[in-house]
XYZ file of C-alpha atoms in Angstrom:
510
model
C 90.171 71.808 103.223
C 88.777 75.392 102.903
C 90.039 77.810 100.608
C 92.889 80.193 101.232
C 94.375 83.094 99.683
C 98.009 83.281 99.168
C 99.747 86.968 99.159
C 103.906 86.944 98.249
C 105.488 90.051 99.972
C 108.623 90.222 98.314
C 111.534 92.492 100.253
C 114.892 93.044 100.359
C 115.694 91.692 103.423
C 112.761 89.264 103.705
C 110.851 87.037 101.026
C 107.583 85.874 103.491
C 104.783 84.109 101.487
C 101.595 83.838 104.025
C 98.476 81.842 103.212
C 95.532 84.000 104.708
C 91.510 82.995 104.963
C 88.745 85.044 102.903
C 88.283 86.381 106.344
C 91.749 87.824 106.356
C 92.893 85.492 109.353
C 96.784 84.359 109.051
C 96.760 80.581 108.155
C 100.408 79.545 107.503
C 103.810 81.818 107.134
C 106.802 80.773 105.745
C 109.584 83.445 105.617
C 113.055 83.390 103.798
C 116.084 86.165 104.572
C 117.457 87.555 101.190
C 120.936 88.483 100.571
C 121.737 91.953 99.822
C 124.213 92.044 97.049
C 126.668 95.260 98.496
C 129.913 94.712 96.247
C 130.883 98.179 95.405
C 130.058 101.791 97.900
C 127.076 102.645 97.428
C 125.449 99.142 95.230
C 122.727 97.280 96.760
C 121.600 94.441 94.110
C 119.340 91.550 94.372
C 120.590 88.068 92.629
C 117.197 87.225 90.740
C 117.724 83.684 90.397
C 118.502 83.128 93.858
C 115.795 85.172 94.793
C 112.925 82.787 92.671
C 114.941 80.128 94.546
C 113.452 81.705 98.014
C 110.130 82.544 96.785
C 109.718 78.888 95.402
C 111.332 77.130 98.611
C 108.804 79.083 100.570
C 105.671 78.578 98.537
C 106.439 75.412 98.452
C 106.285 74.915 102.453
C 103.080 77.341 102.797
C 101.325 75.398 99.972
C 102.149 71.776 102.255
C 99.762 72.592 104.457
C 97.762 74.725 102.472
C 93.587 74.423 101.060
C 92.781 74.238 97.312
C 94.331 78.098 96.499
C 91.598 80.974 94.986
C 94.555 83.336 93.834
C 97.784 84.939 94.366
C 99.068 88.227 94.912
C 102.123 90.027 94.964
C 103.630 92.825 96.714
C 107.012 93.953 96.390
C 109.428 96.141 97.520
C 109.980 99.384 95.151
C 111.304 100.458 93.244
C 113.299 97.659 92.303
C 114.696 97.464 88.724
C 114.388 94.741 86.861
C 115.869 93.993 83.136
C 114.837 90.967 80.897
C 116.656 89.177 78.117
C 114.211 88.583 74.886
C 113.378 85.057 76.506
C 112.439 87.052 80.048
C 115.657 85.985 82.013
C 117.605 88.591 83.887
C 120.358 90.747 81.666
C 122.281 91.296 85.387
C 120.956 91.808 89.296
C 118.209 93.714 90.026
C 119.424 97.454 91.684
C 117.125 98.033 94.502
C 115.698 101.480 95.980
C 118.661 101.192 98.606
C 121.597 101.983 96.135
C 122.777 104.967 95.244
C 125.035 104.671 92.107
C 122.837 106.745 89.611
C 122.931 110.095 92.053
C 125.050 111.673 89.354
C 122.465 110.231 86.251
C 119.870 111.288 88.384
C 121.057 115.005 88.670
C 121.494 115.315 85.179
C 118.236 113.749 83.814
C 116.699 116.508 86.497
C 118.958 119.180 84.334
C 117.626 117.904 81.077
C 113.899 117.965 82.397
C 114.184 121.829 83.591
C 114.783 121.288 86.826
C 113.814 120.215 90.151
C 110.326 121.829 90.135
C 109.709 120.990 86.519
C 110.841 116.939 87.419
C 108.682 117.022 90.251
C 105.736 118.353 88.232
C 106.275 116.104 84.949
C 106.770 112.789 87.886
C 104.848 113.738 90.889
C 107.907 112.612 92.328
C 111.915 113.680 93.630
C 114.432 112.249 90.992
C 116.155 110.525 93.513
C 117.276 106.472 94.074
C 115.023 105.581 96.517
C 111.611 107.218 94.111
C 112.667 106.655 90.834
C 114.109 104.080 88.438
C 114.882 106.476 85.483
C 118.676 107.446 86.579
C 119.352 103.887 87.603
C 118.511 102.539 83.489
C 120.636 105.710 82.450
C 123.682 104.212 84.203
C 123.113 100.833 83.201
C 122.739 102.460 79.390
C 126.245 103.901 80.331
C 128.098 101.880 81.892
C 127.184 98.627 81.150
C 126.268 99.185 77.404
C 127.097 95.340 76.457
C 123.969 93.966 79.262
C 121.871 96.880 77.939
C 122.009 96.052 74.250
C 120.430 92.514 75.394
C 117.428 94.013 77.252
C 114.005 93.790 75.616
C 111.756 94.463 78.448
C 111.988 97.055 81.582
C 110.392 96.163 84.773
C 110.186 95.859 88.498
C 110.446 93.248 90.747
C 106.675 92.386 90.587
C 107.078 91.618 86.917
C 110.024 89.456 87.492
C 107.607 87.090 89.756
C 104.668 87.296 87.564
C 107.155 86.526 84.568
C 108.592 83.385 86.451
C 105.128 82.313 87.948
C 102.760 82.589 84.654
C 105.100 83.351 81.657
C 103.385 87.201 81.478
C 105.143 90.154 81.499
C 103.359 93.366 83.845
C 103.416 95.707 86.275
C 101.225 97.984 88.209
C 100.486 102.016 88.474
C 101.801 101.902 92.492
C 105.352 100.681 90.984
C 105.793 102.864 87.852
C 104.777 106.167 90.045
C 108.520 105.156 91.475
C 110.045 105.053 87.792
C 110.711 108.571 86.684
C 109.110 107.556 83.589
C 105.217 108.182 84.566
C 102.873 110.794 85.740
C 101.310 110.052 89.548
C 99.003 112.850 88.949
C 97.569 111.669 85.302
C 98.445 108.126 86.120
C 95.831 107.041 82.877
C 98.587 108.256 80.620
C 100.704 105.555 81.448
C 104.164 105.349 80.010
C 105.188 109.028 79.296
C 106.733 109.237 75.967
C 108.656 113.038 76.873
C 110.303 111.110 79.959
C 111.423 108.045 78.238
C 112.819 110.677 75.868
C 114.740 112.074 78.364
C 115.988 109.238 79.204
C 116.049 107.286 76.334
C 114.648 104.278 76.614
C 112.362 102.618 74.090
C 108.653 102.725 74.993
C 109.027 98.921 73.187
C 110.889 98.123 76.109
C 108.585 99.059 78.885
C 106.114 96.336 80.326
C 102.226 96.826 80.025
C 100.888 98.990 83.170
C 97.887 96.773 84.634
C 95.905 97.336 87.720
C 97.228 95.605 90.594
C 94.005 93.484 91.054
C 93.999 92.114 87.137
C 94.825 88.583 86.254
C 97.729 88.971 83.971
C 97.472 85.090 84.020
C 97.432 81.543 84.886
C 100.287 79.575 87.095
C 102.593 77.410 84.532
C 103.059 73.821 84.792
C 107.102 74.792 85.212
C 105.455 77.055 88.355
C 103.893 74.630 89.533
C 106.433 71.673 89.777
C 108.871 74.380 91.348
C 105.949 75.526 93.892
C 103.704 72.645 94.857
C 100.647 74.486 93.456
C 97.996 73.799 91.363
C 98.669 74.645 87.707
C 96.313 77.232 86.303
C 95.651 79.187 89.742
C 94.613 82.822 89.118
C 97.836 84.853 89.690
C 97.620 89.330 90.122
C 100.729 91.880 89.075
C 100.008 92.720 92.685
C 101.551 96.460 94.009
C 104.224 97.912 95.758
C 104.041 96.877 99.448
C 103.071 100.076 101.005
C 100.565 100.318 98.762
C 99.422 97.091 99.780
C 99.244 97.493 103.324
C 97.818 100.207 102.842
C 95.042 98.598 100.826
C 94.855 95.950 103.499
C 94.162 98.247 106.660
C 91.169 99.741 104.496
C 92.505 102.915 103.992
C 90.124 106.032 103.525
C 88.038 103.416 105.200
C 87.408 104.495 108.806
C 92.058 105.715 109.117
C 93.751 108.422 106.753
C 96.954 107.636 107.993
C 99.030 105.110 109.107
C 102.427 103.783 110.021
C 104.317 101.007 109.590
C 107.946 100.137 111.336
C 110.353 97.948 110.042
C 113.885 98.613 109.013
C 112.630 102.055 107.922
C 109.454 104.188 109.059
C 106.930 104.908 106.983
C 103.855 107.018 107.793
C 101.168 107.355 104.653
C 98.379 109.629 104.609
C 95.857 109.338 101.546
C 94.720 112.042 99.291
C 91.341 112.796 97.270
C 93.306 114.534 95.164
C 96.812 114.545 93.608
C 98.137 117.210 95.938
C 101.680 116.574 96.165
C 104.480 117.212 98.096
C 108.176 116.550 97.017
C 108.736 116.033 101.298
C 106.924 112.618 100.776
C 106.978 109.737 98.289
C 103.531 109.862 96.178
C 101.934 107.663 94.489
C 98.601 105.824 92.974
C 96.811 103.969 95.353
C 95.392 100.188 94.750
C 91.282 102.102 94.896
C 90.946 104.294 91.312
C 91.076 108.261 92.296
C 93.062 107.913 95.316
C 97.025 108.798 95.905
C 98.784 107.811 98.729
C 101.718 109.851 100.688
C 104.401 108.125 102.274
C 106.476 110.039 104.682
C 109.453 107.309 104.963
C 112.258 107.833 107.197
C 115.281 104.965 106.412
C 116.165 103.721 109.825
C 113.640 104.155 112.655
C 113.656 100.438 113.105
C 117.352 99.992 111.510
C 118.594 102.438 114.408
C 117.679 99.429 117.202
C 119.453 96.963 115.149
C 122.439 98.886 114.932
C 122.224 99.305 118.740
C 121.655 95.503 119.197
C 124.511 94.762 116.081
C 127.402 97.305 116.282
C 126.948 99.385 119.848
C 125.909 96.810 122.458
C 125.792 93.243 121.341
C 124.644 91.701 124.876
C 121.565 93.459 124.582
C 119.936 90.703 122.290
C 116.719 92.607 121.035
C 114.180 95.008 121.075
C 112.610 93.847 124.116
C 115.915 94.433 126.182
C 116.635 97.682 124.806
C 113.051 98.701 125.991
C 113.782 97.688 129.687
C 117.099 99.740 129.972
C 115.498 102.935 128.378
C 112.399 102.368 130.402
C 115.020 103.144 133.469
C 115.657 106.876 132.188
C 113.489 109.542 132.359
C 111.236 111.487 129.699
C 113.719 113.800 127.654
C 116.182 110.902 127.846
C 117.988 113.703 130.933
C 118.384 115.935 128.572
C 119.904 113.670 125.329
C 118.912 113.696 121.571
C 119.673 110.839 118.771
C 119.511 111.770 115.548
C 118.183 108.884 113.412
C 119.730 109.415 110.547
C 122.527 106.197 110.265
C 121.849 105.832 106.108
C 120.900 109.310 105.231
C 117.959 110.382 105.925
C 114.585 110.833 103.487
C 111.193 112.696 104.465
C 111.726 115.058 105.149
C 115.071 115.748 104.921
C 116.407 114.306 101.696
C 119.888 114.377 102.803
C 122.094 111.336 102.016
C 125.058 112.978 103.857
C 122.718 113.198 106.591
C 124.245 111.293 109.532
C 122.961 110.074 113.064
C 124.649 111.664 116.462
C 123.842 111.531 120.183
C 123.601 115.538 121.271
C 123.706 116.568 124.968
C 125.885 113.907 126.858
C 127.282 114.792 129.879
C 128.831 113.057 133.204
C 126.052 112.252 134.417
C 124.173 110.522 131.675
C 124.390 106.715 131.233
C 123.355 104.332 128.723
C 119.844 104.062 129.211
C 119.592 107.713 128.523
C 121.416 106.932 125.160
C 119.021 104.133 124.421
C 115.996 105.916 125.280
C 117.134 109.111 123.092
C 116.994 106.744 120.512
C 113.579 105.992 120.979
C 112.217 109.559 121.234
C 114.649 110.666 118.521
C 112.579 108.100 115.836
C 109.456 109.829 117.359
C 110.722 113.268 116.742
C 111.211 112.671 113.676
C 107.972 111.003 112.679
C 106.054 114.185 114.731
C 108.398 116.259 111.661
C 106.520 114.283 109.036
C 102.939 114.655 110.619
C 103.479 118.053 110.905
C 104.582 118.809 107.189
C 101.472 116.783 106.289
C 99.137 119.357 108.169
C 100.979 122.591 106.365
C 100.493 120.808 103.358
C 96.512 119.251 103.292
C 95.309 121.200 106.335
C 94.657 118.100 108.400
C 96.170 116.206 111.081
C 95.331 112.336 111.826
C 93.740 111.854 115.424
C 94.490 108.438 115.333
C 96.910 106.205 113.545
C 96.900 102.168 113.246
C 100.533 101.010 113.562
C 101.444 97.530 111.256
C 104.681 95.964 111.440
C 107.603 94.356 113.538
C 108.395 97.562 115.506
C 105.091 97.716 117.161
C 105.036 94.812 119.497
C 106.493 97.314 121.761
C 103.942 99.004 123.547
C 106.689 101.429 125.687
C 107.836 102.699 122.010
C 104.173 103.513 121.344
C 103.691 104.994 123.981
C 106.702 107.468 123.514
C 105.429 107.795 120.157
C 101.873 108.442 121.296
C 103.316 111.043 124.022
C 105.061 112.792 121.440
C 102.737 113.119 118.712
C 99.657 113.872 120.914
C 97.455 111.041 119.199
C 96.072 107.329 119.685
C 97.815 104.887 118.078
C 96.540 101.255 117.931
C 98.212 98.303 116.747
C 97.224 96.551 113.584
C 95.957 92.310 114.465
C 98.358 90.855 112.287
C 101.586 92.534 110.878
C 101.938 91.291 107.753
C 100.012 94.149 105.975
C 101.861 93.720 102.717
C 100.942 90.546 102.452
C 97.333 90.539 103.377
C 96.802 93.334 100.727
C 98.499 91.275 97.878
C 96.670 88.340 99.329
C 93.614 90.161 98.669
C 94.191 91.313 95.105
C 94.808 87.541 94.729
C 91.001 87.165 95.911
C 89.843 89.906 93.745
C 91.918 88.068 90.377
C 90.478 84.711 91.894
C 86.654 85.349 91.805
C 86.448 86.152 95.697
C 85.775 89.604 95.883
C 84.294 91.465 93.202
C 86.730 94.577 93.179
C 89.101 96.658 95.100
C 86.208 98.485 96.291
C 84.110 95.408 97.396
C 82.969 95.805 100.963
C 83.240 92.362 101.781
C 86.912 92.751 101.856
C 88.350 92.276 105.037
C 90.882 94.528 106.593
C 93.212 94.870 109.137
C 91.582 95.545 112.542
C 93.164 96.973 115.553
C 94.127 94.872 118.461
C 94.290 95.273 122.127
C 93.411 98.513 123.811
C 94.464 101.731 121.619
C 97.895 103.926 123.443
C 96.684 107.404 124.446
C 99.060 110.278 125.673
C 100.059 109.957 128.438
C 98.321 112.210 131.424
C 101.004 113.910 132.843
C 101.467 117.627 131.490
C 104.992 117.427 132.510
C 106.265 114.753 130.315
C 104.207 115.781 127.272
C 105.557 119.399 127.557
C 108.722 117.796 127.905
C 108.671 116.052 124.669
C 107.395 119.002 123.454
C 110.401 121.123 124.370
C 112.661 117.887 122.888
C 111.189 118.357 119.929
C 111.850 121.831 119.302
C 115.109 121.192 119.999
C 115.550 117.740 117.861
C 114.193 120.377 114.570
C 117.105 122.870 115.252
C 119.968 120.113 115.021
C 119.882 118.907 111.856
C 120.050 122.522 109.839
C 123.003 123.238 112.847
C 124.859 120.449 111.918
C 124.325 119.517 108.089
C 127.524 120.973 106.538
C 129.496 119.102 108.967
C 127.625 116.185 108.314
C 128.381 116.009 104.421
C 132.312 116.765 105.012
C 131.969 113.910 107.641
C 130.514 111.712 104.565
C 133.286 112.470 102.936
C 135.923 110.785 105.369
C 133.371 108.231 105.913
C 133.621 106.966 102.415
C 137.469 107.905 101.914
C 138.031 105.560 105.317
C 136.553 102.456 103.544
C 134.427 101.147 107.216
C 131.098 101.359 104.991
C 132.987 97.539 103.790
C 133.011 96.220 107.475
């Protein structure tokens, strides 16, 4: 059989392990949903032991009909926190970028660092949940002081894997830019001893910082009775999956930009140099001397699942959503959605913010509320686009588009229409997982380095979306849009007291 590369994309709604050939072609998938642990407002936890469980049980079906395996890599969603016992087992669940518990840490630890300008300039990133791990160890340290006396070694999720699969302990510079605790812009500093200060952990406790191509080591004989694999196979720390679709679609390689949909939007642009923005999420990239700048938005794919979920059950998916909006008219008659059903991030950074329909009337039905909801998640990615031009003076032409939300072509096109560029969608969607696939090549003896040019990328497929042709609609998105930017500062006080009852009414437990 010929050889394959196997790349572990690690989520928190998804574990998918996919065995790819050196070519990059998708050989076999198997995919595993993952519990969210959501006990207490505002917790969202990962069960690590149950999670190995997943990654094993699917590992163990892609590696069934699998070739002799060059390498593995790993790409996980971050950040992720992860604490280890002296013998490497977890001290309590992992507390994933989705909870919110250490808002109160976090605003302090930004008090004790000078600020927000002088956190963002020590970091390269916001102190908030979603970009940094520092507040989240600070209320473990607090409030659960028995678990924190057993912890010997800080982490991510990546290093939980690697620990599991070779008996190593790592991670890489793409997940500690999201840990409060390192510098993005001097990322060869590695831990930073005045932040741990700050926050007081023990630099003894933090894991070694390796690049995400090294071999931190070999898979176990425990690994490989729990996997089906061959003992000894090359394994990578991997990155943080943006990272590593971004690595995968060879970016700064022909695109500057891209976006990926899934439960959130995310479009990243890539730097030369460490010019950053708090508006975005910054970090490293996988190639030495390049950053990467993720303009995420939390539930431009989320919003259609809540539609399909909570608002209109009979409509089963994505694909009947599409044919009732594709019944309204550009400008959804004259209706808005605001995105915003979990707070919102780039570029608001407003976890009061909330989502609303604006401008119903008689006369409007529900595909113009499905179709505002649509154009709203365009909107709001034309907001990020444009902060990217005010900050780095340039503005992508043309955008490849990776992930589950773009096997509609009617939602591209909207997108397209409204952000007056091409956008072409990526040959396979599983990005993250090609990318960590890849590093697994690299660790393996495949490829010679990040920067080989024999890597393969992600391609585009089928014929690229242009805007449309007709003046009328694009100036009507146009006018939309300038109308979608005044809402939110209109209505953001009265969107926090709303949080308020929100929380007071207990429906976030439904």
């Amino acid at each position: 059989m010929n050889e394959i590369l196997l790349g572990i994309d690690a989520g928190t709604s998804a574990v998918k392990v996919c065995a790819f050939t050196p070519a990059g072609e998708l050989h076999a998938k198997a995919q595993r949903p993952v519990p969210l642990i959501t006990s207490h407002l505002h917790w969202a936890e990962l069960d690590l032991e149950r999670y190995w469980e997943l990654v094993t049980d699917a590992l163990r079906e892609v590696s069934a009909d699998a070739g002799p395996v060059v390498g593995i890599g790993i790409a996980t969603t971050c950040p992720t926190t992860v604490l280890l016992d002296a013998q490497l087992e977890p001290v309590r669940p992992s507390i994933t970028y989705l909870d919110n518990r250490a808002s109160g840490m976090m605003h302090r630890l930004v008090r004790r660092l000078g600020g927000e300008e002088a956190a963002f300039a020590a970091t390269g990133n916001r102190m908030s949940p979603s970009t940094c791990s520092a507040g989240t160890l600070r209320w473990v340290m607090e409030y659960e002081p028995e678990a924190w006396a057993r912890v010997r070694h800080v982490g991510f999720l990546n290093t939980f894997l690697v620990a599991r699969l070779t008996g190593e302990l790592a991670t890489d510079p793409t997940q500690a830019s999201y840990s409060g605790l390192f510098s993005v812009r001097e990322p060869a500093r590695g831990w930073c001893p005045e932040l741990l200060e700050a926050v007081g952990v023990p630099r003894g406790h933090m894991v070694p910082i390796h690049p995400p191509e090294q071999r931190v080591g070999s898979l176990s004989a425990t690994a490989a009775r729990s996997t089906g694999l061959a003992p000894g196979t090359p394994v990578a720390i991997g990155a943080a999956d943006t990272a590593s679709a971004a690595f995968a679609l060879g970016i700064n390689r022909g695109y500057k930009a891209f976006e990926s949909v899934g439960t959130s939007g995310v479009v990243t642009f890539c730097l030369d140099e460490p010019t950053l923005d708090p508006a975005f999420l910054n970090r490293q990239h996988i190639i030495p001397n390049l950053w990467l700048a993720h303009g995420a938005m939390s539930t431009v794919g989320g919003a259609f699942g809540w539609l399909n979920d909570k608002v209109w059950p009979e409509l089963h998916d994505l694909a009947e959503l599409e044919q009732l909006a594709a019944s309204s008219e550009p400008g959804a008659n004259g209706v808005v959605f605001l995105p915003y059903l979990a707070g919102e991030r780039s570029p608001l950074w407003d976890p009061n913010a909330s989502g609303a329909w604006i401008g119903l009337r008689l006369g409007n039905d529900r595909a113009d509320l499905v179709r505002a909801v649509f154009e709203g998640t365009a909107y709001g990615i034309l907001q990020i686009v444009r902060r990217a031009e005010e900050c780095w003076g340039w503005r992508p032409q043309r955008m490849l588009s990776v992930g589950g939300g773009t096997k509609s072509r009617f939602w591209l096109q909207i997108k397209a229409d409204a952000l007056g560029m091409e956008l072409s969608r990526g040959h396979i969607t599983d990005a993250s997982a090609l990318g960590a696939a890849l590093l697994g090549g690299i660790t393996g003896g495949m490829f010679e380095s990040v920067t080989d040019p024999q890597l393969p990328t992600v391609r585009s497929e089928g014929d690229a979306v242009s805007p449309s042709a007709d003046e009328q609609h694009l100036e009507r998105y146009q006018r939309m849009a300038r109308i979608y930017d005044g809402l939110y500062p209109a209505l953001a006080t009265s969107m926090s007291e709303l949080a308020a009852v929100y929380e007071e009414s207990g429906a976030f437990a439904r």
